[in-house]
Short mmCIF file of C-alpha atoms in Angstrom, two decimals:
data_model
loop_
_atom_site.label_atom_id
_atom_site.label_comp_id
_atom_site.label_asym_id
_atom_site.label_seq_id
_atom_site.Cartn_x
_atom_site.Cartn_y
_atom_site.Cartn_z
CA THR W 13 88.21 53.57 -92.38
CA VAL W 14 84.44 52.54 -92.51
CA LEU W 15 83.56 56.23 -92.76
CA VAL W 16 86.08 56.77 -95.58
CA PHE W 17 84.57 53.90 -97.69
CA GLY W 18 80.95 55.30 -96.74
CA LEU W 19 82.21 58.58 -98.35
CA PHE W 20 83.59 56.79 -101.44
CA PHE W 21 80.29 55.05 -102.04
CA ALA W 22 78.21 58.19 -101.55
CA GLY W 23 80.19 60.02 -104.03
CA LEU W 24 79.60 56.96 -106.53
CA MET W 25 75.90 57.27 -105.96
CA GLY W 26 76.14 60.91 -106.81
CA VAL W 27 77.83 60.13 -110.03
CA LEU W 28 74.85 57.90 -110.89
CA LEU W 29 72.58 60.76 -110.05
CA LEU W 30 74.42 63.09 -112.29
CA THR W 31 74.49 60.80 -115.14
CA ALA W 32 70.70 60.24 -114.85
CA THR W 33 70.05 63.98 -114.88
CA GLY W 34 72.17 64.26 -118.09
CA ARG W 35 75.08 65.99 -116.36
CA THR W 36 78.44 65.92 -118.18
CA THR W 37 80.48 64.75 -115.10
CA THR W 38 82.00 61.31 -115.94
CA ILE W 39 82.23 58.44 -113.63
CA GLU W 40 86.07 58.66 -113.93
CA GLU W 41 86.24 62.13 -112.97
CA VAL W 42 84.12 61.68 -109.73
CA VAL W 43 85.98 58.47 -108.92
CA GLN W 44 89.28 60.24 -109.10
CA ARG W 45 88.08 63.13 -107.09
CA ARG W 46 86.62 60.65 -104.32
CA THR W 47 89.99 58.70 -104.62
CA GLU W 48 92.16 61.90 -104.07
CA GLU W 49 89.89 63.14 -101.07
CA MET W 50 90.32 59.61 -99.46
CA ALA W 51 93.95 59.77 -99.76
CA SER W 52 94.33 63.37 -98.06
CA LEU W 53 91.79 62.13 -95.33
CA ASN W 54 94.07 59.05 -94.69
CA GLU W 55 97.29 61.29 -94.76
CA MET W 56 95.78 63.91 -92.41
CA ALA W 57 94.70 61.07 -90.10
CA ASP W 58 98.20 59.60 -89.93
CA LEU W 59 100.07 63.06 -89.43
CA LEU W 60 97.33 63.85 -86.86
CA HIS W 61 98.38 60.78 -84.61
CA ALA W 62 102.19 61.97 -84.76
CA CYS W 63 101.29 65.75 -83.71
CA GLU W 64 102.60 66.60 -80.11
CA GLN W 65 100.96 69.93 -79.50
CA PRO W 66 97.58 71.14 -80.64
CA SER W 67 99.16 74.00 -82.42
CA GLU W 68 100.76 71.34 -84.83
CA ALA W 69 97.35 69.67 -85.44
CA LEU W 70 95.78 73.23 -86.17
CA THR W 71 98.31 73.96 -89.00
CA LEU W 72 98.00 70.64 -90.47
CA ILE W 73 93.99 70.76 -90.33
CA ARG W 74 93.98 74.15 -92.21
CA SER W 75 96.38 73.11 -94.66
CA THR W 76 94.49 69.73 -95.55
CA ALA W 77 90.93 70.77 -95.29
CA GLY W 78 91.46 74.18 -97.28
CA LYS W 79 92.26 71.79 -100.35
CA LEU W 80 89.12 69.56 -99.67
CA PHE W 81 86.66 72.63 -99.48
CA PRO W 82 87.55 75.34 -102.14
CA GLY W 83 85.10 78.11 -102.34
CA HIS W 84 84.10 77.69 -98.60
CA ALA W 85 85.11 80.02 -95.75
CA CYS W 86 85.86 77.83 -93.04
CA SER W 87 86.50 78.69 -89.21
CA LEU W 88 87.24 76.05 -86.29
CA TYR W 89 86.48 77.33 -82.85
CA LEU W 90 87.61 75.67 -79.54
CA TYR W 91 86.05 76.37 -76.17
CA ASN W 92 87.93 78.55 -73.79
CA SER W 93 89.04 77.17 -70.24
CA SER W 94 85.65 78.60 -68.71
CA ARG W 95 83.64 77.02 -71.40
CA ASN W 96 81.44 80.09 -71.76
CA LEU W 97 83.05 81.37 -75.19
CA LEU W 98 84.53 79.67 -78.33
CA THR W 99 87.37 81.21 -79.84
CA CYS W 100 88.40 80.94 -83.47
CA GLU W 101 91.86 78.99 -83.74
CA ILE W 102 92.22 78.68 -87.31
CA ALA W 103 90.36 79.97 -90.26
CA TRP W 104 90.87 79.27 -94.21
CA GLY W 105 89.17 79.60 -97.63
CA ASP W 106 87.33 82.73 -98.57
CA THR W 107 87.50 84.75 -95.56
CA THR W 108 88.58 88.31 -97.17
CA GLY W 109 86.97 91.04 -95.28
CA ARG W 110 85.42 88.70 -92.71
CA GLU W 111 85.87 89.26 -89.02
CA VAL W 112 85.96 86.14 -86.87
CA GLU W 113 84.59 87.03 -83.42
CA PRO W 114 84.17 84.69 -80.68
CA ILE W 115 81.04 82.57 -80.37
CA VAL W 116 78.67 82.28 -77.38
CA PRO W 117 77.52 78.47 -77.26
CA GLN W 118 73.79 79.55 -77.07
CA ASP W 119 74.02 81.25 -80.36
CA CYS W 120 74.88 78.21 -82.33
CA TRP W 121 72.20 75.51 -82.98
CA SER W 122 74.62 72.59 -83.63
CA LEU W 123 76.00 73.23 -80.09
CA ARG W 124 72.63 73.32 -78.48
CA ARG W 125 71.54 70.20 -80.22
CA GLY W 126 74.93 68.35 -80.20
CA GLN W 127 74.66 67.44 -84.18
CA PRO W 128 75.18 69.23 -87.55
CA HIS W 129 73.19 72.11 -88.15
CA LEU W 130 72.99 72.60 -92.18
CA LEU W 131 71.36 75.60 -93.84
CA SER W 132 70.98 75.76 -97.87
CA GLY W 133 68.93 78.97 -97.91
CA PRO W 134 66.77 81.47 -95.92
CA ASP W 135 63.97 78.83 -95.34
CA SER W 136 65.83 75.57 -94.77
CA GLY W 137 65.83 76.10 -90.68
CA PRO W 138 66.51 78.54 -87.76
CA ARG W 139 69.71 80.55 -88.35
CA CYS W 140 72.56 80.61 -85.80
CA ARG W 141 72.92 84.04 -84.43
CA HIS W 142 76.78 83.84 -85.03
CA LEU W 143 76.36 83.97 -88.79
CA PRO W 144 77.25 87.18 -90.53
CA ASP W 145 74.69 89.65 -91.82
CA PRO W 146 73.72 89.37 -94.53
CA PRO W 147 73.85 85.55 -94.14
CA PRO W 148 75.72 83.39 -96.67
CA ALA W 149 73.95 81.34 -99.11
CA SER W 150 74.74 78.28 -97.32
CA SER W 151 76.20 77.52 -93.78
CA TRP W 152 77.10 74.30 -92.25
CA CYS W 153 78.03 73.95 -88.36
CA PHE W 154 79.30 70.86 -87.11
CA PRO W 155 80.16 70.27 -83.25
CA LEU W 156 83.51 68.72 -82.55
CA ILE W 157 82.43 65.64 -80.04
CA ALA W 158 85.00 63.23 -78.72
CA ALA W 159 84.19 60.68 -75.95
CA GLY W 160 80.94 62.39 -75.64
CA ASP W 161 82.30 65.70 -74.80
CA THR W 162 82.05 68.96 -77.03
CA ILE W 163 85.34 70.59 -77.51
CA GLY W 164 84.67 73.10 -80.34
CA LEU W 165 82.74 73.93 -83.60
CA LEU W 166 83.59 73.81 -87.37
CA VAL W 167 81.69 76.33 -89.31
CA MET W 168 81.49 76.21 -92.97
CA MET W 169 80.08 79.02 -95.06
CA SER W 170 79.58 79.56 -98.84
CA ASN W 171 78.10 82.01 -101.42
CA ARG W 172 78.46 79.93 -104.54
CA THR W 173 75.75 80.59 -107.14
CA PRO W 174 74.29 78.38 -108.43
CA ALA W 175 74.20 76.25 -105.30
CA PRO W 176 75.51 72.77 -105.71
CA ASP W 177 73.08 70.02 -106.63
CA ALA W 178 71.74 67.68 -103.80
CA ALA W 179 74.06 64.74 -104.74
CA ALA W 180 77.16 67.01 -104.67
CA THR W 181 75.96 68.58 -101.56
CA GLU W 182 75.75 65.27 -99.67
CA VAL W 183 79.02 64.18 -100.57
CA SER W 184 80.60 67.27 -99.20
CA VAL W 185 78.68 66.94 -95.94
CA ARG W 186 79.80 63.47 -95.55
CA LEU W 187 83.66 64.62 -96.02
CA ALA W 188 83.01 67.38 -93.54
CA LYS W 189 81.45 65.09 -90.98
CA THR W 190 84.49 62.64 -91.55
CA ILE W 191 87.04 65.46 -91.07
CA THR W 192 85.26 66.62 -87.94
CA GLN W 193 85.24 63.32 -86.26
CA SER W 194 88.92 62.82 -87.05
CA VAL W 195 89.72 66.50 -85.81
CA ALA W 196 87.76 66.11 -82.71
CA LEU W 197 89.41 62.88 -81.48
CA ALA W 198 92.98 64.26 -82.31
CA LEU W 199 92.52 67.52 -80.68
CA ALA W 200 90.92 66.06 -77.54
CA GLY W 201 93.77 63.68 -77.13
CA LEU W 202 96.25 66.60 -77.50
CA GLN W 203 94.49 68.52 -74.85
CA LEU W 204 94.35 65.55 -72.47
CA ARG W 205 98.10 65.20 -72.98
CA GLU W 206 98.91 68.60 -72.30
CA LYS W 207 96.65 68.71 -69.35
CA PHE W 208 98.53 65.71 -67.85
CA ARG W 209 101.82 67.39 -68.68
CA GLN W 210 101.12 70.75 -66.91
CA GLN W 211 100.00 68.67 -63.77
CA SER W 212 103.09 66.84 -63.89
CA ILE W 213 105.10 70.11 -63.64
CA ARG W 214 102.96 72.47 -61.75
CA ASP W 215 101.12 72.36 -58.58
CA PRO W 216 97.27 72.41 -59.28
CA LEU W 217 96.57 74.55 -56.35
CA THR W 218 99.56 77.30 -56.16
CA GLY W 219 100.27 77.13 -60.14
CA LEU W 220 104.06 76.92 -58.97
CA PHE W 221 106.47 74.37 -60.45
CA ASN W 222 107.02 71.22 -58.60
CA ARG W 223 110.10 70.72 -56.83
CA ARG W 224 111.19 67.98 -59.21
CA TYR W 225 110.73 69.92 -62.10
#
């Protein structure tokens, strides 16, 4: 809730900046947009709590996040069981003609550092090796972290020209961070539930079903 209200006020500050620079965006338009985003986030959080399997949560994430980030090509990756690769579980947005390959953890700066890695141009920081060539105009990588454990990665890319102004970009980044935190907690809980379920029906050493099952 605190994060959602922080997102709302960040959007309001963006409105003031746009007004000061002579943009035509009105306060009513941006407040309405922020209100719709908050409603979508709250609905997604409620539905994620009701999901029983990771596949349900992933479908829900794709449908909700796709509406919040038009013009972005987004991919959500999760670690495999060996934790040496991240495989793409869902992708949405402008993904036409783009092949989504597994990611080696060392190829992503956000996974190395445990924090978002945001690039808005060729000179804005070191480029992740998993990005396509030629690179997009902007790329954002967000690690999915729950209870101190990194379970995956959200990658967002855009070739929008001209690039959004700083105020609009800040609001979008805050929104992406909020979604990432909700998604990480939900998926981690579902993965833990599935792990306990498997332990209850299969012997951990032989992999055979338990007698009671």
